[in-house]
Amino acid sequence: DKVLPELIEPYELRAAKLREFLEDVKPSLCYDIVPLADPFGPSVTDPDLQCLVVSEETRRGGEAVNRKRLENGLPELVLHEIKLMKDPDHSQNEEEKISSSSLRQRLLGTLLQPPRQNPALPLRPYVIGLTGGTGSGKTSIAKLLGQLGAFVIDADKLGHAVYVPGGPAYEPVVAAFGAEILNKDGTINRKVLGAKVFGNQERLKSLTDIVWPKIAQMAKERVREADAQGKAVCVLDAAVLLE
């Protein structure tokens, strides 16, 4: 339940930073840095411990440690409560204390590592995949990136274009699902087609096996169009990006 768990640093790096900090503060200090495999760690099993440093928000955890120690036949620890340092620069959506959660939020939008160069891909345009469920904000982000100069490819629009008469999926879809999916004007009735496939995994797969490769091909053509226009960045906005 951590905020942005994907951005939490590896244990080895965090331990190294802690060790460096302790040596800066007091080189003569003796300490052990112990990885925790559970919420309690050695605090409920080590008979040599005497004190546990807590904050106001972790005091209840300290009390839980003491209950566990009593269950294990060990004496209670002295709970020494300290105040947490305030972050004078925290924003409205961040915690008031100095917090690793706030630090991870500030990493959003930064480049964590240089983009890997793939020799199989052209250097330009640089293609970014933008994905997420309904209501996740894809459209807003795509619009913002477009305003910043990116060439935006909307996979939903491509998904509609493949079905129009003369479109790359039109004839294969009609051949697979019959003329009953057509309106009087010859266009595909998406509602009738949807009723045929949704809830039926085999039919749905038959449809996506036809349509998705066509959409992918159209997306590649649009990337080439972006290149022809001299665009440095191309954004592919797709709810089912990997598929």
PDB file of N, CA and C in Angstrom, residues 162-206:
ATOM      1  N   VAL A 162     -10.753   1.172 -39.053  1.00  0.00           N
ATOM      2  CA  VAL A 162     -10.549  -0.132 -39.699  1.00  0.00           C
ATOM      3  C   VAL A 162     -11.862  -0.759 -40.141  1.00  0.00           C
ATOM      4  N   TYR A 163     -13.004  -0.339 -39.528  1.00  0.00           N
ATOM      5  CA  TYR A 163     -14.295  -0.965 -39.823  1.00  0.00           C
ATOM      6  C   TYR A 163     -15.057  -0.311 -40.967  1.00  0.00           C
ATOM      7  N   VAL A 164     -14.666   0.904 -41.367  1.00  0.00           N
ATOM      8  CA  VAL A 164     -15.451   1.605 -42.386  1.00  0.00           C
ATOM      9  C   VAL A 164     -15.320   0.884 -43.726  1.00  0.00           C
ATOM     10  N   PRO A 165     -16.351   0.991 -44.584  1.00  0.00           N
ATOM     11  CA  PRO A 165     -16.242   0.362 -45.913  1.00  0.00           C
ATOM     12  C   PRO A 165     -14.972   0.805 -46.623  1.00  0.00           C
ATOM     13  N   GLY A 166     -14.210  -0.154 -47.113  1.00  0.00           N
ATOM     14  CA  GLY A 166     -12.921   0.147 -47.716  1.00  0.00           C
ATOM     15  C   GLY A 166     -11.783   0.118 -46.730  1.00  0.00           C
ATOM     16  N   GLY A 167     -12.106   0.076 -45.442  1.00  0.00           N
ATOM     17  CA  GLY A 167     -11.080  -0.025 -44.412  1.00  0.00           C
ATOM     18  C   GLY A 167     -10.460  -1.406 -44.401  1.00  0.00           C
ATOM     19  N   PRO A 168      -9.275  -1.539 -43.823  1.00  0.00           N
ATOM     20  CA  PRO A 168      -8.531  -2.803 -43.925  1.00  0.00           C
ATOM     21  C   PRO A 168      -9.206  -3.997 -43.252  1.00  0.00           C
ATOM     22  N   ALA A 169     -10.098  -3.762 -42.278  1.00  0.00           N
ATOM     23  CA  ALA A 169     -10.735  -4.901 -41.599  1.00  0.00           C
ATOM     24  C   ALA A 169     -12.173  -5.118 -42.068  1.00  0.00           C
ATOM     25  N   TYR A 170     -12.672  -4.252 -42.920  1.00  0.00           N
ATOM     26  CA  TYR A 170     -14.090  -4.310 -43.284  1.00  0.00           C
ATOM     27  C   TYR A 170     -14.474  -5.654 -43.898  1.00  0.00           C
ATOM     28  N   GLU A 171     -13.841  -5.999 -45.002  1.00  0.00           N
ATOM     29  CA  GLU A 171     -14.215  -7.241 -45.697  1.00  0.00           C
ATOM     30  C   GLU A 171     -13.942  -8.493 -44.867  1.00  0.00           C
ATOM     31  N   PRO A 172     -12.767  -8.622 -44.193  1.00  0.00           N
ATOM     32  CA  PRO A 172     -12.550  -9.818 -43.366  1.00  0.00           C
ATOM     33  C   PRO A 172     -13.572  -9.967 -42.239  1.00  0.00           C
ATOM     34  N   VAL A 173     -13.995  -8.842 -41.635  1.00  0.00           N
ATOM     35  CA  VAL A 173     -14.968  -8.916 -40.542  1.00  0.00           C
ATOM     36  C   VAL A 173     -16.340  -9.329 -41.074  1.00  0.00           C
ATOM     37  N   VAL A 174     -16.755  -8.767 -42.203  1.00  0.00           N
ATOM     38  CA  VAL A 174     -18.052  -9.137 -42.797  1.00  0.00           C
ATOM     39  C   VAL A 174     -18.037 -10.601 -43.211  1.00  0.00           C
ATOM     40  N   ALA A 175     -16.917 -11.051 -43.782  1.00  0.00           N
ATOM     41  CA  ALA A 175     -16.816 -12.459 -44.190  1.00  0.00           C
ATOM     42  C   ALA A 175     -16.895 -13.391 -42.995  1.00  0.00           C
ATOM     43  N   ALA A 176     -16.318 -12.962 -41.849  1.00  0.00           N
ATOM     44  CA  ALA A 176     -16.275 -13.827 -40.660  1.00  0.00           C
ATOM     45  C   ALA A 176     -17.592 -13.829 -39.902  1.00  0.00           C
ATOM     46  N   PHE A 177     -18.325 -12.706 -39.905  1.00  0.00           N
ATOM     47  CA  PHE A 177     -19.500 -12.598 -39.039  1.00  0.00           C
ATOM     48  C   PHE A 177     -20.817 -12.412 -39.777  1.00  0.00           C
ATOM     49  N   GLY A 178     -20.770 -12.349 -41.096  1.00  0.00           N
ATOM     50  CA  GLY A 178     -22.001 -12.353 -41.875  1.00  0.00           C
ATOM     51  C   GLY A 178     -22.564 -10.979 -42.167  1.00  0.00           C
ATOM     52  N   ALA A 179     -23.429 -10.949 -43.197  1.00  0.00           N
ATOM     53  CA  ALA A 179     -24.009  -9.688 -43.653  1.00  0.00           C
ATOM     54  C   ALA A 179     -24.996  -9.115 -42.652  1.00  0.00           C
ATOM     55  N   GLU A 180     -25.441  -9.926 -41.665  1.00  0.00           N
ATOM     56  CA  GLU A 180     -26.405  -9.412 -40.685  1.00  0.00           C
ATOM     57  C   GLU A 180     -25.816  -8.345 -39.771  1.00  0.00           C
ATOM     58  N   ILE A 181     -24.485  -8.163 -39.795  1.00  0.00           N
ATOM     59  CA  ILE A 181     -23.869  -7.113 -38.965  1.00  0.00           C
ATOM     60  C   ILE A 181     -23.850  -5.760 -39.684  1.00  0.00           C
ATOM     61  N   LEU A 182     -24.416  -5.730 -40.937  1.00  0.00           N
ATOM     62  CA  LEU A 182     -24.345  -4.501 -41.729  1.00  0.00           C
ATOM     63  C   LEU A 182     -25.611  -3.674 -41.585  1.00  0.00           C
ATOM     64  N   ASN A 183     -25.425  -2.357 -41.570  1.00  0.00           N
ATOM     65  CA  ASN A 183     -26.551  -1.438 -41.686  1.00  0.00           C
ATOM     66  C   ASN A 183     -27.016  -1.394 -43.137  1.00  0.00           C
ATOM     67  N   LYS A 184     -28.138  -0.715 -43.377  1.00  0.00           N
ATOM     68  CA  LYS A 184     -28.664  -0.631 -44.742  1.00  0.00           C
ATOM     69  C   LYS A 184     -27.705   0.070 -45.688  1.00  0.00           C
ATOM     70  N   ASP A 185     -26.906   1.008 -45.145  1.00  0.00           N
ATOM     71  CA  ASP A 185     -25.967   1.734 -46.004  1.00  0.00           C
ATOM     72  C   ASP A 185     -24.658   0.986 -46.209  1.00  0.00           C
ATOM     73  N   GLY A 186     -24.552  -0.240 -45.673  1.00  0.00           N
ATOM     74  CA  GLY A 186     -23.358  -1.060 -45.878  1.00  0.00           C
ATOM     75  C   GLY A 186     -22.304  -0.905 -44.811  1.00  0.00           C
ATOM     76  N   THR A 187     -22.504   0.014 -43.879  1.00  0.00           N
ATOM     77  CA  THR A 187     -21.530   0.163 -42.788  1.00  0.00           C
ATOM     78  C   THR A 187     -21.751  -0.925 -41.732  1.00  0.00           C
ATOM     79  N   ILE A 188     -20.711  -1.233 -40.996  1.00  0.00           N
ATOM     80  CA  ILE A 188     -20.808  -2.254 -39.954  1.00  0.00           C
ATOM     81  C   ILE A 188     -21.510  -1.664 -38.748  1.00  0.00           C
ATOM     82  N   ASN A 189     -22.518  -2.381 -38.260  1.00  0.00           N
ATOM     83  CA  ASN A 189     -23.220  -1.972 -37.046  1.00  0.00           C
ATOM     84  C   ASN A 189     -22.436  -2.499 -35.851  1.00  0.00           C
ATOM     85  N   ARG A 190     -21.723  -1.605 -35.155  1.00  0.00           N
ATOM     86  CA  ARG A 190     -20.826  -2.029 -34.079  1.00  0.00           C
ATOM     87  C   ARG A 190     -21.586  -2.694 -32.928  1.00  0.00           C
ATOM     88  N   LYS A 191     -22.844  -2.221 -32.695  1.00  0.00           N
ATOM     89  CA  LYS A 191     -23.633  -2.812 -31.603  1.00  0.00           C
ATOM     90  C   LYS A 191     -24.009  -4.257 -31.918  1.00  0.00           C
ATOM     91  N   VAL A 192     -24.413  -4.506 -33.157  1.00  0.00           N
ATOM     92  CA  VAL A 192     -24.774  -5.872 -33.553  1.00  0.00           C
ATOM     93  C   VAL A 192     -23.541  -6.769 -33.508  1.00  0.00           C
ATOM     94  N   LEU A 193     -22.422  -6.249 -33.991  1.00  0.00           N
ATOM     95  CA  LEU A 193     -21.179  -7.023 -33.951  1.00  0.00           C
ATOM     96  C   LEU A 193     -20.770  -7.305 -32.511  1.00  0.00           C
ATOM     97  N   GLY A 194     -20.896  -6.284 -31.648  1.00  0.00           N
ATOM     98  CA  GLY A 194     -20.534  -6.461 -30.245  1.00  0.00           C
ATOM     99  C   GLY A 194     -21.369  -7.532 -29.571  1.00  0.00           C
ATOM    100  N   ALA A 195     -22.681  -7.556 -29.888  1.00  0.00           N
ATOM    101  CA  ALA A 195     -23.568  -8.566 -29.300  1.00  0.00           C
ATOM    102  C   ALA A 195     -23.169  -9.974 -29.719  1.00  0.00           C
ATOM    103  N   LYS A 196     -22.564 -10.086 -30.894  1.00  0.00           N
ATOM    104  CA  LYS A 196     -22.146 -11.401 -31.380  1.00  0.00           C
ATOM    105  C   LYS A 196     -20.897 -11.917 -30.668  1.00  0.00           C
ATOM    106  N   VAL A 197     -20.006 -11.005 -30.246  1.00  0.00           N
ATOM    107  CA  VAL A 197     -18.698 -11.457 -29.756  1.00  0.00           C
ATOM    108  C   VAL A 197     -18.526 -11.363 -28.247  1.00  0.00           C
ATOM    109  N   PHE A 198     -19.118 -10.366 -27.620  1.00  0.00           N
ATOM    110  CA  PHE A 198     -18.865 -10.190 -26.195  1.00  0.00           C
ATOM    111  C   PHE A 198     -19.586 -11.258 -25.393  1.00  0.00           C
ATOM    112  N   GLY A 199     -18.838 -11.863 -24.468  1.00  0.00           N
ATOM    113  CA  GLY A 199     -19.343 -13.006 -23.723  1.00  0.00           C
ATOM    114  C   GLY A 199     -19.005 -14.323 -24.378  1.00  0.00           C
ATOM    115  N   ASN A 200     -18.443 -14.261 -25.577  1.00  0.00           N
ATOM    116  CA  ASN A 200     -18.024 -15.464 -26.289  1.00  0.00           C
ATOM    117  C   ASN A 200     -16.542 -15.312 -26.615  1.00  0.00           C
ATOM    118  N   GLN A 201     -15.683 -15.920 -25.807  1.00  0.00           N
ATOM    119  CA  GLN A 201     -14.240 -15.723 -25.944  1.00  0.00           C
ATOM    120  C   GLN A 201     -13.722 -16.150 -27.309  1.00  0.00           C
ATOM    121  N   GLU A 202     -14.266 -17.221 -27.848  1.00  0.00           N
ATOM    122  CA  GLU A 202     -13.780 -17.717 -29.146  1.00  0.00           C
ATOM    123  C   GLU A 202     -14.088 -16.724 -30.262  1.00  0.00           C
ATOM    124  N   ARG A 203     -15.329 -16.194 -30.264  1.00  0.00           N
ATOM    125  CA  ARG A 203     -15.694 -15.216 -31.293  1.00  0.00           C
ATOM    126  C   ARG A 203     -14.934 -13.898 -31.099  1.00  0.00           C
ATOM    127  N   LEU A 204     -14.773 -13.503 -29.830  1.00  0.00           N
ATOM    128  CA  LEU A 204     -14.034 -12.272 -29.557  1.00  0.00           C
ATOM    129  C   LEU A 204     -12.600 -12.387 -30.057  1.00  0.00           C
ATOM    130  N   LYS A 205     -11.977 -13.544 -29.836  1.00  0.00           N
ATOM    131  CA  LYS A 205     -10.602 -13.746 -30.313  1.00  0.00           C
ATOM    132  C   LYS A 205     -10.563 -13.721 -31.843  1.00  0.00           C
ATOM    133  N   SER A 206     -11.579 -14.294 -32.484  1.00  0.00           N
ATOM    134  CA  SER A 206     -11.628 -14.265 -33.950  1.00  0.00           C
ATOM    135  C   SER A 206     -11.657 -12.828 -34.451  1.00  0.00           C
TER     136      SER A 206
END
